[in-house]
PDB file of C-alpha atoms in Angstrom:
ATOM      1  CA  UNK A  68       0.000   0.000   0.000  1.00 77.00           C
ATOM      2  CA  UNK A  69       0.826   3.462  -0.569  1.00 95.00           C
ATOM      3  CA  UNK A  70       1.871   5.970   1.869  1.00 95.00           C
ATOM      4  CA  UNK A  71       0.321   9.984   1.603  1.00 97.00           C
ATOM      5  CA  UNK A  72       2.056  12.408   3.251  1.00 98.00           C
ATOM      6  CA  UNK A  73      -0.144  15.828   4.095  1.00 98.00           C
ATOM      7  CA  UNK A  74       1.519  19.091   5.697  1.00 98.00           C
ATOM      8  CA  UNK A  75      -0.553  21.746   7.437  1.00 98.00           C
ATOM      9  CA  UNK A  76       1.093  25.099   8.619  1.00 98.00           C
ATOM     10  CA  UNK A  77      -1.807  27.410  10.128  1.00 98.00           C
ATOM     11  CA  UNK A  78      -0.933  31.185  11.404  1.00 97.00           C
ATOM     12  CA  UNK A  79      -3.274  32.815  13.576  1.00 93.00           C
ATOM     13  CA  UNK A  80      -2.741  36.903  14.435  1.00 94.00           C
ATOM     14  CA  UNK A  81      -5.067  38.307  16.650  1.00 88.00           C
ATOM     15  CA  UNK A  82      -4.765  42.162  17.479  1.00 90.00           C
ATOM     16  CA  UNK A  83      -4.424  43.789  20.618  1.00 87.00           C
ATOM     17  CA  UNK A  84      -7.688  43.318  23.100  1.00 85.00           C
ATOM     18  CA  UNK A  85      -8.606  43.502  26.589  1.00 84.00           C
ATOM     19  CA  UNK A  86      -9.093  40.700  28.786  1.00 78.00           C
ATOM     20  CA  UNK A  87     -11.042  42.045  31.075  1.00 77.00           C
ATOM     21  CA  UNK A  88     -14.663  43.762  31.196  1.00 77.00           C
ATOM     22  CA  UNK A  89     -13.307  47.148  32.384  1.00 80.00           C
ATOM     23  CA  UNK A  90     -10.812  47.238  29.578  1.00 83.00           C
ATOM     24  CA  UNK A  91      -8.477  48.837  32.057  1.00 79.00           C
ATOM     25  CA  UNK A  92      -4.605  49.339  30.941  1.00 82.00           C
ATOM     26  CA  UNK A  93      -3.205  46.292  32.875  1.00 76.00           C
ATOM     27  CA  UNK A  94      -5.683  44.024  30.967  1.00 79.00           C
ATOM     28  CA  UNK A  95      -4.607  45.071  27.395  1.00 82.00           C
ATOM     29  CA  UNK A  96      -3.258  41.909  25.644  1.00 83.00           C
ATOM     30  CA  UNK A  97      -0.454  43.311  22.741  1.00 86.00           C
ATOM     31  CA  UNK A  98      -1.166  41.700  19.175  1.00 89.00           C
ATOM     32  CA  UNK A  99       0.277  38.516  19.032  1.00 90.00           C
ATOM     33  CA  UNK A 100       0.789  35.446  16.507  1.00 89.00           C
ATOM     34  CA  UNK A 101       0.750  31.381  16.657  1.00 92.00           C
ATOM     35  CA  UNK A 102       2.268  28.997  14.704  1.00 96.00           C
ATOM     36  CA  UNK A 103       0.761  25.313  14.303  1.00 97.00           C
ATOM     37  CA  UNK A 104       2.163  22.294  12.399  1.00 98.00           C
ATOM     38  CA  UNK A 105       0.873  18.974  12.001  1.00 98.00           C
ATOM     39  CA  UNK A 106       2.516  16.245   9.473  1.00 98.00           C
ATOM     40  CA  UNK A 107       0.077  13.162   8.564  1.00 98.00           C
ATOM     41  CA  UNK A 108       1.004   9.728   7.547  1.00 98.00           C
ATOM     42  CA  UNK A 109      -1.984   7.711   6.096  1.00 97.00           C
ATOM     43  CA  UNK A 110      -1.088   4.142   4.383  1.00 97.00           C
ATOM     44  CA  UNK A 111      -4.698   2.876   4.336  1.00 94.00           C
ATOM     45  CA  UNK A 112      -7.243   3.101   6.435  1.00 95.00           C
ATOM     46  CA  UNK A 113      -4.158   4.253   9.186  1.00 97.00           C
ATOM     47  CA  UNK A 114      -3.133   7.461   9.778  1.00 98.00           C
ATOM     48  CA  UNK A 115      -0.102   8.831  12.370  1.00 98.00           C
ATOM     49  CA  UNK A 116      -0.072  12.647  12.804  1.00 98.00           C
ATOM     50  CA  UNK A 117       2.811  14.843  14.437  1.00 98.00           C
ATOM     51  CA  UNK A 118       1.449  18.225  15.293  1.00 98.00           C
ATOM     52  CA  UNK A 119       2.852  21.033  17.435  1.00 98.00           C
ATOM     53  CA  UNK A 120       0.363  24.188  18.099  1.00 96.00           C
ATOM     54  CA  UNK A 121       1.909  27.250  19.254  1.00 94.00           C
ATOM     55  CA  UNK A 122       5.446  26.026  18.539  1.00 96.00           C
ATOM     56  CA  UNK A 123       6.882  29.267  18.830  1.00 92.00           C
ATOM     57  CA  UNK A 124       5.803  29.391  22.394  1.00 90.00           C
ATOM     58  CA  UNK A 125       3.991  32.468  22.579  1.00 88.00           C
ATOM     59  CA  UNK A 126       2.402  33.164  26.129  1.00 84.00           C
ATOM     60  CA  UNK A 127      -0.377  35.623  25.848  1.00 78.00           C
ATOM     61  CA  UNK A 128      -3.248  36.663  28.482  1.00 72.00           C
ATOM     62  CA  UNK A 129      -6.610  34.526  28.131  1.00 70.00           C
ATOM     63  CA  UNK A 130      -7.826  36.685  31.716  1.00 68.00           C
ATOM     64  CA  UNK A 131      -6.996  39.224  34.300  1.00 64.00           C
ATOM     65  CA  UNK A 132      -8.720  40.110  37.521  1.00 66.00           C
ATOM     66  CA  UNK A 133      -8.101  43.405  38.404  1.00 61.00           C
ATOM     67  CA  UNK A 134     -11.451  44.118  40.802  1.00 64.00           C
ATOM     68  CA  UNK A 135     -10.218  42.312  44.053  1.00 65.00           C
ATOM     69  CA  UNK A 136      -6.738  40.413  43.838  1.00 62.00           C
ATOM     70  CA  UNK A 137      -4.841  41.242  40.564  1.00 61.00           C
ATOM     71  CA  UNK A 138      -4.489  37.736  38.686  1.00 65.00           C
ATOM     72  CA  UNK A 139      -3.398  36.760  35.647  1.00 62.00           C
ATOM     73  CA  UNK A 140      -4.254  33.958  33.477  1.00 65.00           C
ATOM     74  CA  UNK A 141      -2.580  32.541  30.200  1.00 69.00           C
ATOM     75  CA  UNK A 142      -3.391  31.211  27.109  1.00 73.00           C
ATOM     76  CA  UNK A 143      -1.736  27.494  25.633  1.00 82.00           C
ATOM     77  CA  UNK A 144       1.636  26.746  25.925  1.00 89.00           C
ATOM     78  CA  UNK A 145       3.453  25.466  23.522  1.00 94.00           C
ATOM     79  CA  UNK A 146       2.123  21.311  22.878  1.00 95.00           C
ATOM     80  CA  UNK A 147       3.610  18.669  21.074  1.00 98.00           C
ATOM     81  CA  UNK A 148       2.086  15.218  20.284  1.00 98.00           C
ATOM     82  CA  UNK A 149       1.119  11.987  18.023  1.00 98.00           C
ATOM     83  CA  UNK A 150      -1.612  10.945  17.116  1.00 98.00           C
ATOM     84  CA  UNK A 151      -3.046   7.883  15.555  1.00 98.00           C
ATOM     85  CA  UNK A 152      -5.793   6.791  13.518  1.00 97.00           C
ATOM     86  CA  UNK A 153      -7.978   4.336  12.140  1.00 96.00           C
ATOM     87  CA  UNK A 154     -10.837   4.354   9.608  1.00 93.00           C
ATOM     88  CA  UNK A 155     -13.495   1.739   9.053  1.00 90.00           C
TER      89      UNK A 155
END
């Protein structure tokens, strides 16, 4: 059997934003970029895929709490994985 190959690249940009409701200063997230990558092996009706999302590691603000107790909460870290497949 065969073996196909597919490569996905995917670049996301979001602009700056506020992560909280007041839209204070402290909870203005800068514009910011991520970089995912995924490689898929299928011979089949089996597929393995390699994938990293946010490879480049950015760490940007998902949340802040500024009201009581200033917190701070962040996006995905960088992940790496495999996965495999199987059709029917």
């Amino acid at each position: 059997a065969e073996t196909d190959m597919t490569a996905r690249i995917a670049y996301s940009w979001r602009s700056h934003f506020y992560v909280d409701v007041l839209n204070s200063p402290a909870a203005l997230q800068k514009s910011y970029g991520t970089l995912d990558l995924s490689l898929t092996a299928t011979r089949g009706n089996i597929s393995l895929t390699a994938f990293g999302r946010n490879v480049t590691g950015v760490q940007a603000k998902d949340l802040i709490n500024t009201v009581i107790v200033p917190e701070q909460f962040g996006g995905e870290p960088a992940t790496y994985g495999l996965t495999l497949g199987f059709s029917l």
